[in-house]
Tab-separated table of C-alpha atoms and ligand atoms in Angstrom:
chain	number	residue	atom	x	y	z
A	1	MET	CA	0.498	16.036	-13.162
A	2	SER	CA	-0.470	14.935	-16.661
A	3	THR	CA	-3.528	12.722	-17.052
A	4	SER	CA	-1.653	10.254	-19.187
A	5	ALA	CA	0.797	7.928	-17.543
A	6	GLY	CA	3.349	8.001	-20.305
A	7	GLU	CA	3.827	10.366	-23.144
A	8	SER	CA	5.047	8.794	-26.330
A	9	SER	CA	7.541	6.503	-24.649
A	10	ALA	CA	9.044	3.619	-26.574
A	11	ALA	CA	11.507	0.876	-25.805
A	12	SER	CA	12.639	-1.651	-28.358
A	13	ASP	CA	14.977	-4.647	-28.464
A	14	PRO	CA	16.831	-6.361	-31.255
A	15	GLY	CA	14.204	-9.157	-31.264
A	16	GLY	CA	11.740	-6.708	-32.790
A	17	LEU	CA	9.853	-6.091	-29.553
A	18	VAL	CA	8.601	-2.535	-28.940
A	19	ILE	CA	6.834	-1.275	-25.796
A	20	ARG	CA	5.216	2.112	-26.347
A	21	THR	CA	2.160	4.233	-25.704
A	22	ALA	CA	-0.533	4.343	-28.386
A	23	ARG	CA	-1.401	7.024	-30.925
A	24	ALA	CA	-4.846	7.790	-32.261
A	25	ASP	CA	-4.332	5.581	-35.326
A	26	ASP	CA	-3.597	2.533	-33.095
A	27	ILE	CA	-7.043	2.395	-31.486
A	28	ASP	CA	-8.612	0.290	-34.222
A	29	ARG	CA	-5.986	-2.401	-33.675
A	30	VAL	CA	-6.422	-2.138	-29.885
A	31	LEU	CA	-10.163	-2.797	-30.267
A	32	ASP	CA	-9.427	-5.796	-32.500
A	33	LEU	CA	-6.999	-7.149	-29.914
A	34	LEU	CA	-9.557	-6.737	-27.114
A	35	THR	CA	-11.761	-9.352	-28.847
A	36	HIS	CA	-9.191	-11.873	-27.514
A	37	TYR	CA	-11.166	-11.532	-24.260
A	38	ASP	CA	-13.726	-13.660	-26.165
A	39	GLN	CA	-16.084	-10.730	-26.233
A	40	PRO	CA	-17.280	-8.796	-29.272
A	41	ARG	CA	-15.504	-5.588	-30.236
A	42	ALA	CA	-18.765	-3.731	-29.593
A	43	ALA	CA	-18.417	-4.500	-25.862
A	44	PHE	CA	-15.275	-2.358	-25.715
A	45	GLU	CA	-15.938	0.377	-28.259
A	46	PRO	CA	-18.017	2.612	-25.944
A	47	TRP	CA	-15.169	2.643	-23.391
A	48	TYR	CA	-12.864	4.075	-26.040
A	49	GLU	CA	-15.290	6.158	-28.067
A	50	HIS	CA	-17.429	7.730	-25.333
A	51	ASP	CA	-14.999	8.233	-22.428
A	52	PRO	CA	-14.171	11.952	-22.595
A	53	ALA	CA	-11.096	11.352	-20.404
A	54	TYR	CA	-9.597	8.690	-22.695
A	55	ARG	CA	-6.405	9.620	-24.508
A	56	PRO	CA	-4.611	7.150	-26.817
A	57	GLU	CA	-1.420	7.552	-24.782
A	58	GLN	CA	-3.196	5.921	-21.815
A	59	SER	CA	-3.002	2.708	-23.854
A	60	TRP	CA	0.298	0.832	-23.582
A	61	LEU	CA	1.202	-1.484	-26.459
A	62	ALA	CA	3.572	-4.382	-26.972
A	63	GLU	CA	4.450	-5.024	-30.607
A	64	THR	CA	6.628	-7.706	-32.124
A	65	HIS	CA	7.886	-6.844	-35.598
A	66	GLY	CA	5.142	-4.254	-35.898
A	67	ARG	CA	2.349	-6.657	-34.869
A	68	LEU	CA	0.282	-5.646	-31.828
A	69	VAL	CA	0.462	-8.514	-29.322
A	70	ALA	CA	-0.530	-6.981	-25.969
A	71	HIS	CA	-2.307	-3.971	-24.484
A	72	LEU	CA	-2.913	-2.348	-21.109
A	73	ARG	CA	-4.884	0.793	-20.326
A	74	ILE	CA	-4.433	3.355	-17.580
A	75	TYR	CA	-7.685	4.784	-16.205
A	76	PRO	CA	-7.005	8.072	-14.413
A	77	ARG	CA	-9.255	8.593	-11.389
A	78	ARG	CA	-9.349	10.969	-8.444
A	79	LEU	CA	-10.835	9.092	-5.497
A	80	ARG	CA	-12.404	10.726	-2.504
A	81	LEU	CA	-10.860	9.937	0.870
A	82	GLY	CA	-13.486	11.744	2.928
A	83	GLY	CA	-13.392	15.234	4.407
A	84	GLY	CA	-12.754	16.797	0.994
A	85	ALA	CA	-9.435	14.972	0.536
A	86	THR	CA	-8.736	13.135	-2.717
A	87	MET	CA	-6.079	10.804	-4.057
A	88	THR	CA	-4.962	10.362	-7.681
A	89	VAL	CA	-5.228	6.785	-8.850
A	90	ALA	CA	-3.891	5.159	-12.003
A	91	GLY	CA	-6.416	2.378	-12.571
A	92	ILE	CA	-5.190	-0.546	-14.644
A	93	GLY	CA	-7.554	-2.350	-16.988
A	94	ASN	CA	-8.046	-3.976	-20.381
A	95	VAL	CA	-4.871	-6.016	-19.933
A	96	ILE	CA	-4.857	-8.381	-22.880
A	97	THR	CA	-2.324	-10.493	-24.753
A	98	ALA	CA	-3.149	-12.078	-28.113
A	99	GLN	CA	-4.015	-15.745	-27.600
A	100	GLU	CA	-1.017	-16.976	-29.616
A	101	ALA	CA	1.455	-14.707	-27.758
A	102	ARG	CA	0.615	-15.586	-24.141
A	103	ARG	CA	3.112	-16.646	-21.464
A	104	GLN	CA	5.955	-14.835	-23.226
A	105	GLY	CA	6.173	-12.022	-20.681
A	106	HIS	CA	4.257	-9.351	-22.643
A	107	ALA	CA	1.798	-8.442	-19.876
A	108	ASP	CA	4.728	-8.356	-17.475
A	109	ARG	CA	6.637	-5.885	-19.672
A	110	LEU	CA	3.604	-3.653	-20.156
A	111	LEU	CA	2.949	-3.567	-16.427
A	112	ARG	CA	6.537	-2.652	-15.651
A	113	ALA	CA	6.522	0.208	-18.172
A	114	ALA	CA	3.062	1.559	-17.305
A	115	VAL	CA	3.509	1.388	-13.523
A	116	SER	CA	6.843	3.132	-13.689
A	117	ALA	CA	5.466	5.880	-15.986
A	118	ALA	CA	2.424	6.374	-13.728
A	119	ALA	CA	4.700	6.737	-10.688
A	120	ASP	CA	6.842	9.265	-12.592
A	121	ALA	CA	3.688	11.148	-13.603
A	122	GLY	CA	2.927	11.624	-9.896
A	123	TYR	CA	-0.058	9.322	-9.338
A	124	ALA	CA	-0.333	8.485	-5.659
A	125	TYR	CA	-1.818	5.017	-6.008
A	126	SER	CA	-2.812	2.289	-8.426
A	127	LEU	CA	-5.842	-0.001	-8.233
A	128	LEU	CA	-7.130	-2.840	-10.378
A	129	TRP	CA	-9.500	-5.805	-10.334
A	130	THR	CA	-8.313	-9.191	-11.500
A	131	HIS	CA	-8.855	-12.934	-11.392
A	132	LEU	CA	-5.071	-13.443	-11.728
A	133	PRO	CA	-3.469	-11.936	-8.608
A	134	GLN	CA	-0.171	-13.697	-9.326
A	135	LEU	CA	0.298	-11.571	-12.458
A	136	TYR	CA	0.123	-8.359	-10.418
A	137	SER	CA	1.623	-9.334	-7.050
A	138	ARG	CA	5.068	-9.448	-8.662
A	139	HIS	CA	4.566	-5.802	-9.574
A	140	GLY	CA	3.969	-4.789	-5.985
A	141	TYR	CA	0.143	-5.073	-5.843
A	142	GLY	CA	-1.608	-6.654	-2.871
A	143	GLU	CA	-5.137	-7.976	-2.475
A	144	ALA	CA	-7.579	-5.858	-0.477
A	145	PRO	CA	-11.030	-6.864	0.786
A	146	GLU	CA	-14.242	-5.767	-0.880
A	147	GLU	CA	-17.819	-6.963	-0.356
A	148	ILE	CA	-20.959	-7.269	-2.412
A	149	LEU	CA	-24.500	-7.575	-1.053
A	150	HIS	CA	-26.995	-10.060	-2.445
A	151	ALA	CA	-30.711	-9.648	-1.785
A	152	VAL	CA	-34.148	-10.337	-3.155
A	153	THR	CA	-36.208	-7.210	-2.714
A	154	GLY	CA	-39.944	-6.918	-2.301
A	155	LEU	CA	-42.139	-5.344	-4.940
A	156	PRO	CA	-41.744	-1.597	-5.428
A	157	SER	CA	-44.421	0.378	-3.614
A	158	ALA	CA	-47.253	1.570	-5.814
A	159	ASP	CA	-46.692	5.208	-4.837
A	160	ALA	CA	-42.960	5.137	-5.623
A	161	CYS	CA	-42.283	8.108	-7.838
A	162	VAL	CA	-39.405	6.483	-9.665
A	163	ARG	CA	-38.781	7.130	-13.331
A	164	PRO	CA	-35.911	6.735	-15.807
A	165	ALA	CA	-33.572	9.714	-15.791
A	166	ASN	CA	-33.163	11.786	-18.911
A	167	ASP	CA	-30.120	13.833	-19.880
A	168	ALA	CA	-31.668	16.966	-18.390
A	169	ASP	CA	-31.649	15.276	-14.942
A	170	LEU	CA	-27.900	14.629	-14.993
A	171	PRO	CA	-26.700	17.975	-13.552
A	172	VAL	CA	-29.004	17.520	-10.542
A	173	VAL	CA	-28.005	13.875	-10.155
A	174	ALA	CA	-24.317	14.836	-10.337
A	175	GLU	CA	-24.885	17.474	-7.670
A	176	LEU	CA	-26.623	14.935	-5.422
A	177	GLU	CA	-23.714	12.520	-5.885
A	178	ASN	CA	-21.308	15.259	-4.819
A	179	ARG	CA	-23.340	15.872	-1.693
A	180	PHE	CA	-23.966	12.227	-0.737
A	181	ASP	CA	-20.405	11.014	-1.424
A	182	VAL	CA	-18.396	13.952	-0.098
A	183	ASP	CA	-17.503	12.233	3.172
A	184	ARG	CA	-17.125	8.751	1.755
A	185	SER	CA	-13.904	7.026	0.917
A	186	GLY	CA	-13.677	5.443	-2.541
A	187	PRO	CA	-16.086	7.262	-4.892
A	188	ALA	CA	-14.388	9.048	-7.777
A	189	VAL	CA	-14.725	12.771	-8.330
A	190	ARG	CA	-16.556	13.055	-11.655
A	191	ASP	CA	-17.510	15.795	-14.036
A	192	LEU	CA	-20.693	16.041	-16.067
A	193	ALA	CA	-18.936	14.696	-19.159
A	194	PHE	CA	-18.153	11.501	-17.213
A	195	TRP	CA	-21.795	11.184	-16.165
A	196	ARG	CA	-22.944	11.552	-19.769
A	197	GLY	CA	-20.264	9.313	-21.279
A	198	SER	CA	-20.407	6.540	-18.687
A	199	ARG	CA	-24.063	5.886	-19.483
A	200	ASN	CA	-22.857	4.670	-22.877
A	201	TRP	CA	-20.066	2.413	-21.759
A	202	LEU	CA	-21.862	1.006	-18.702
A	203	GLY	CA	-24.969	0.290	-20.743
A	204	ASP	CA	-26.933	1.085	-17.605
A	205	ASP	CA	-30.141	2.807	-16.605
A	206	VAL	CA	-30.271	5.659	-14.161
A	207	LEU	CA	-33.570	5.818	-12.276
A	208	VAL	CA	-34.491	8.869	-10.227
A	209	SER	CA	-37.020	9.475	-7.495
A	210	ASP	CA	-39.058	12.457	-8.533
A	211	ARG	CA	-41.113	14.095	-5.784
A	212	SER	CA	-43.310	16.735	-7.406
A	213	GLY	CA	-40.688	17.615	-9.988
A	214	ARG	CA	-37.792	17.511	-7.517
A	215	VAL	CA	-35.169	14.805	-7.959
A	216	THR	CA	-34.159	13.572	-4.495
A	217	GLY	CA	-32.252	10.368	-5.167
A	218	TYR	CA	-31.048	8.023	-7.890
A	219	VAL	CA	-30.008	4.463	-8.578
A	220	ARG	CA	-27.869	3.132	-11.426
A	221	ARG	CA	-28.436	-0.413	-12.501
A	222	ARG	CA	-27.348	-2.950	-15.086
A	223	VAL	CA	-29.870	-5.617	-15.821
A	224	GLU	CA	-27.984	-8.914	-16.139
A	225	ARG	CA	-29.388	-12.283	-17.221
A	226	ASP	CA	-30.574	-13.446	-13.809
A	227	HIS	CA	-30.159	-10.439	-11.508
A	228	VAL	CA	-29.790	-6.665	-11.442
A	229	ASN	CA	-26.432	-5.122	-10.624
A	230	VAL	CA	-26.808	-1.915	-8.666
A	231	VAL	CA	-23.723	0.040	-9.679
A	232	GLU	CA	-24.552	3.075	-7.575
A	233	LEU	CA	-27.158	4.308	-5.101
A	234	GLY	CA	-27.621	7.985	-4.283
A	235	VAL	CA	-29.784	8.728	-1.259
A	236	ALA	CA	-29.267	10.623	1.956
A	237	THR	CA	-28.221	8.343	4.821
A	238	ASP	CA	-31.191	9.600	6.857
A	239	ASP	CA	-33.583	8.624	4.059
A	240	LEU	CA	-33.074	4.875	3.839
A	241	HIS	CA	-36.763	4.492	3.049
A	242	LEU	CA	-36.061	6.187	-0.267
A	243	GLY	CA	-33.075	3.852	-0.712
A	244	ARG	CA	-35.446	0.881	-0.323
A	245	VAL	CA	-37.911	2.350	-2.813
A	246	LEU	CA	-35.164	2.875	-5.400
A	247	LEU	CA	-33.590	-0.552	-4.870
A	248	ALA	CA	-36.950	-2.328	-5.192
A	249	ALA	CA	-37.718	-0.391	-8.378
A	250	ALA	CA	-34.248	-1.132	-9.782
A	251	ALA	CA	-34.512	-4.874	-9.095
A	252	GLN	CA	-37.995	-5.283	-10.553
A	253	PRO	CA	-36.917	-6.578	-14.013
A	254	ARG	CA	-35.366	-9.647	-12.309
A	255	GLN	CA	-38.056	-10.347	-9.712
A	256	GLY	CA	-36.147	-8.457	-7.043
A	257	ARG	CA	-32.830	-10.339	-7.367
A	258	LEU	CA	-30.078	-7.772	-6.934
A	259	ARG	CA	-26.391	-7.426	-6.188
A	260	ALA	CA	-25.071	-4.162	-4.876
A	261	SER	CA	-21.845	-2.586	-3.697
A	262	LEU	CA	-22.946	-0.294	-0.883
A	263	PRO	CA	-21.095	1.708	1.756
A	264	PRO	CA	-21.852	0.765	5.399
A	265	SER	CA	-24.115	3.811	5.796
A	266	LEU	CA	-26.516	2.554	3.097
A	267	ARG	CA	-26.474	-1.181	3.771
A	268	ARG	CA	-29.376	-0.959	6.185
A	269	ALA	CA	-31.588	-0.025	3.244
A	270	LEU	CA	-31.533	-3.761	2.505
A	271	ASP	CA	-32.518	-4.775	6.056
A	272	PRO	CA	-36.103	-5.870	5.341
A	273	TRP	CA	-34.882	-8.338	2.727
A	274	GLN	CA	-32.277	-10.330	4.695
A	275	SER	CA	-29.375	-9.487	2.479
A	276	ALA	CA	-26.199	-11.549	2.492
A	277	VAL	CA	-22.793	-9.879	2.506
A	278	ARG	CA	-20.345	-11.816	0.325
A	279	ASP	CA	-16.675	-11.341	-0.391
A	280	SER	CA	-16.017	-9.880	-3.792
A	281	PRO	CA	-12.411	-10.889	-4.490
A	282	GLY	CA	-10.209	-9.249	-7.102
A	283	LEU	CA	-9.376	-5.764	-5.821
A	284	MET	CA	-5.628	-5.092	-5.694
A	285	GLY	CA	-3.698	-1.931	-4.924
A	286	ARG	CA	-0.238	-0.500	-4.440
A	287	PRO	CA	1.217	2.941	-3.773
A	288	LEU	CA	2.947	4.570	-6.740
A	289	SER	CA	4.361	7.771	-5.308
A	290	LEU	CA	4.799	7.881	-1.530
A	291	PRO	CA	5.173	11.692	-1.407
A	292	ALA	CA	1.901	12.034	-3.367
A	293	LEU	CA	0.213	9.497	-1.078
A	294	ALA	CA	1.512	11.316	2.012
A	295	SER	CA	0.161	14.589	0.695
A	296	ALA	CA	-3.267	13.029	-0.094
A	297	LEU	CA	-3.535	11.578	3.423
A	298	SER	CA	-2.106	14.588	5.241
A	299	SER	CA	-5.213	16.584	6.115
A	300	ASN	CA	-7.302	13.626	7.339
A	301	TRP	CA	-4.639	11.657	9.175
A	302	SER	CA	-2.986	14.667	10.838
A	303	SER	CA	-6.226	16.274	11.939
A	304	ARG	CA	-7.271	13.000	13.553
A	305	LEU	CA	-3.939	12.870	15.355
A	306	ARG	CA	-4.497	16.442	16.592
A	307	ALA	CA	-7.783	15.261	18.134
A	308	VAL	CA	-5.963	12.669	20.288
A	309	GLN	CA	-5.347	13.749	23.891
A	310	HIS	CA	-1.534	13.434	23.974
A	311	PRO	CA	-0.576	13.185	20.337
A	312	ARG	CA	2.745	11.637	19.377
A	313	ASP	CA	3.975	10.843	15.882
A	314	VAL	CA	2.709	7.644	14.312
A	315	VAL	CA	4.859	5.713	11.873
A	316	VAL	CA	3.246	3.416	9.307
A	317	PRO	CA	5.867	1.035	7.909
A	318	ILE	CA	5.262	-0.152	4.338
A	319	THR	CA	6.632	-2.842	2.034
A	320	LEU	CA	7.394	-1.537	-1.455
A	321	PRO	CA	8.846	-3.600	-4.295
A	322	GLY	CA	12.447	-4.261	-3.266
A	323	ARG	CA	12.517	-1.896	-0.306
A	324	LEU	CA	10.868	-0.753	2.907
A	325	ALA	CA	9.610	2.745	3.566
A	326	SER	CA	7.259	4.489	5.958
A	327	LEU	CA	4.769	7.272	6.359
A	328	ARG	CA	5.352	9.478	9.382
A	329	ILE	CA	2.212	11.169	10.682
A	330	SER	CA	2.601	14.202	12.920
A	331	THR	CA	0.063	16.838	13.913
A	332	GLU	CA	1.609	18.959	11.132
A	333	GLY	CA	1.220	16.551	8.246
A	334	VAL	CA	2.235	13.210	6.726
A	335	ARG	CA	5.706	12.652	5.294
A	336	ALA	CA	7.173	9.813	3.256
A	337	MET	CA	10.361	8.560	4.925
A	338	PRO	CA	12.849	5.750	4.651
A	339	GLU	CA	11.993	2.810	6.870
A	340	LEU	CA	11.765	3.944	10.501
A	341	ALA	CA	9.542	1.701	12.514
A	342	ALA	CA	10.004	-1.322	14.660
A	343	ALA	CA	6.493	-2.543	13.821
A	344	PRO	CA	6.105	-5.074	10.998
A	345	PRO	CA	5.624	-3.377	7.605
A	346	LEU	CA	2.214	-3.329	5.941
A	347	ASP	CA	2.054	-5.262	2.698
A	348	PRO	CA	0.384	-3.418	-0.213
A	349	GLY	CA	-2.973	-5.151	0.353
A	350	ALA	CA	-3.078	-4.118	4.018
A	351	LEU	CA	-1.984	-0.586	3.106
A	352	THR	CA	-4.737	-0.368	0.464
A	353	ALA	CA	-7.288	-1.462	3.057
A	354	LEU	CA	-5.965	1.053	5.601
A	355	VAL	CA	-5.950	3.951	3.109
A	356	LEU	CA	-9.392	3.280	1.629
A	357	ARG	CA	-11.404	1.485	4.316
A	358	GLY	CA	-9.650	2.666	7.470
A	359	CYS	CA	-9.560	0.305	10.460
A	360	ASP	CA	-12.924	-1.383	9.950
A	361	ALA	CA	-13.392	-5.029	10.942
A	362	ARG	CA	-12.009	-6.349	7.627
A	363	THR	CA	-8.881	-4.203	7.754
A	364	VAL	CA	-8.218	-5.074	11.389
A	365	LEU	CA	-8.465	-8.763	10.476
A	366	LEU	CA	-5.986	-8.244	7.653
A	367	LEU	CA	-3.600	-6.246	9.842
A	368	GLY	CA	-3.489	-9.063	12.387
A	369	ASP	CA	-2.176	-8.795	15.900
A	370	ARG	CA	-0.143	-5.556	16.005
A	371	ALA	CA	1.121	-3.458	18.887
A	372	ASP	CA	0.346	-0.267	16.905
A	373	ILE	CA	-3.295	-1.068	16.098
A	374	ASP	CA	-4.614	1.690	18.400
A	375	ASP	CA	-2.398	4.265	16.681
A	376	LEU	CA	-3.512	3.076	13.247
A	377	SER	CA	-7.170	3.174	14.331
A	378	ALA	CA	-6.725	6.716	15.652
A	379	ILE	CA	-5.341	8.138	12.393
A	380	ALA	CA	-7.425	5.922	10.100
A	381	PRO	CA	-10.746	4.978	11.720
A	382	ALA	CA	-13.356	2.951	9.814
A	383	GLN	CA	-14.574	4.861	6.749
A	384	ASP	CA	-17.863	4.876	4.881
A	385	PHE	CA	-16.085	3.005	2.098
A	386	VAL	CA	-17.408	2.061	-1.311
A	387	LEU	CA	-15.912	1.696	-4.777
A	388	TRP	CA	-18.984	2.249	-6.941
A	389	PRO	CA	-18.816	-0.095	-9.935
A	390	THR	CA	-19.592	3.027	-11.996
A	391	ASP	CA	-16.035	4.203	-11.319
A	392	ALA	CA	-14.394	0.808	-11.902
A	393	PHE	CA	-12.404	-0.199	-14.964
B	1	LIG	C1	-3.778	-12.541	-18.388
B	1	LIG	C2	-2.974	-12.220	-19.617
B	1	LIG	C3	-3.108	-10.751	-19.940
B	1	LIG	C4	-1.505	-12.548	-19.317
B	1	LIG	O1	-0.729	-12.093	-20.397
B	1	LIG	P1	0.687	-12.747	-20.748
B	1	LIG	O2	1.358	-11.849	-21.714
B	1	LIG	O3	0.467	-14.143	-21.184
B	1	LIG	O4	1.369	-12.737	-19.339
B	1	LIG	P2	2.923	-12.922	-19.018
B	1	LIG	O5	3.543	-13.885	-19.978
B	1	LIG	O6	3.566	-11.582	-18.932
B	1	LIG	O7	2.834	-13.567	-17.581
B	1	LIG	C5	3.400	-12.994	-16.447
B	1	LIG	C6	3.025	-13.825	-15.233
B	1	LIG	O8	1.632	-13.724	-14.982
B	1	LIG	C7	1.144	-14.973	-14.497
B	1	LIG	N1	0.179	-15.515	-15.480
B	1	LIG	C8	-0.023	-15.091	-16.756
B	1	LIG	N2	-1.021	-15.803	-17.329
B	1	LIG	C9	-1.440	-16.660	-16.405
B	1	LIG	C10	-2.450	-17.665	-16.387
B	1	LIG	N3	-3.234	-17.905	-17.435
B	1	LIG	N4	-2.625	-18.384	-15.243
B	1	LIG	C11	-1.852	-18.163	-14.169
B	1	LIG	N5	-0.869	-17.219	-14.128
B	1	LIG	C12	-0.677	-16.493	-15.225
B	1	LIG	C13	2.336	-15.875	-14.361
B	1	LIG	O9	2.842	-15.700	-13.064
B	1	LIG	C14	3.263	-15.305	-15.390
B	1	LIG	O10	4.598	-15.553	-15.131
B	1	LIG	P3	5.278	-16.931	-15.658
B	1	LIG	O11	4.885	-17.118	-17.094
B	1	LIG	O12	6.731	-16.672	-15.451
B	1	LIG	O13	4.740	-18.012	-14.783
B	1	LIG	C15	-3.416	-13.089	-20.838
B	1	LIG	O14	-3.456	-14.438	-20.453
B	1	LIG	C16	-4.772	-12.682	-21.363
B	1	LIG	O15	-4.868	-11.826	-22.226
B	1	LIG	N6	-5.867	-13.313	-20.837
B	1	LIG	C17	-7.215	-12.963	-21.203
B	1	LIG	C18	-7.608	-11.596	-20.684
B	1	LIG	C19	-7.417	-11.460	-19.183
B	1	LIG	O16	-7.775	-12.339	-18.420
B	1	LIG	N7	-6.817	-10.325	-18.787
B	1	LIG	C20	-6.461	-10.059	-17.408
B	1	LIG	C21	-7.522	-9.285	-16.745
B	1	LIG	S1	-7.027	-8.805	-15.144
């Protein structure tokens, strides 16, 4: 599979409209267009100049008579699904139409072209965050639940050996992340270049706990105007004390006020501070290639079925744009099939929740009253799910 969703594809119409992927000499104009978010160009430059995985052809452009009027970017990610399994995801971000060209269908056209190219390129899934779900639901995306924790921490303990990370710490920090996140669902698989580059575009600080020269945990934070955003926490789940130490140190610049996306296994680190769990709306997802999705889910879902006492095939019916399909799970593997099941099909939001979160309380609520809920819970039990904001787009 190529990392770009579309090579140099182009479609034009007699009205002078061209939809195509970008070339290196387009990026300047893309950055100018991104200021139509009402943010300075400098806010976007690091995402284009320091992301080692960025290729101009991941940018999709709409031009009218040679003028750039809209842009969309594909962010390639490989997300962990637990147990060593991963799933390729075409993230969608930086969707922008010039102020004077809005409501003329440009974003719609870009989405159609980019989603279709990403499916052809073999990506299993697509994810995005938005405040305009109606723009994406007509392209087959559904809303999936996500939470954020709010807390006011105590003061960091005087003996906390927490210090800012330097570049030399990054290989150890990356290794810790690999170890802590290996069984989680949601964190992206990253290389060292991502770790180095993302510090530029996230504008964040990485703090590490340093016990006699040994780095044992880390926290990534962004200090906002009135709180600290914890974009990632790396501690062992049996060392929540260290989690508390790191969170208190991270939140110090804003008198302890923090917001954090944390997997269930780390949430108890916030226990002493009466944290509140709030909905964080905006996450949407849809499958792109069912065979690729089936292959990504195969090892986890089939091995769980093998652990059931009298295993029988489970069929997960799915709604796709304009058609129904299903995933058939046997003890041998998962296969994409035409529609097979009598059970009501899962909409893309419910499928996204099932794939990433498993049958935790939020997913079960979304799935509603279903006769096959025990089967779904057996193949996809609740996961230690988190989408670290570090990996978002
Ligand atoms: C959001 C944005 C990209 C839409 O671009 P666009 O080219 O105007 O969108 P389209 O004309 O293709 O609209 C397609 C559909 O999306 C929905 N939509 C688009 N803009 C919308 C808005 N401001 N409010 C509500 N729905 C909207 C509508 O359903 C629309 O279909 P309709 O015009 O037939 O009703 C554009 O308004 C923009 O650049 N906004 C600022 C940046 C931003 O918010 N980006 C999105 C981040 S997720």
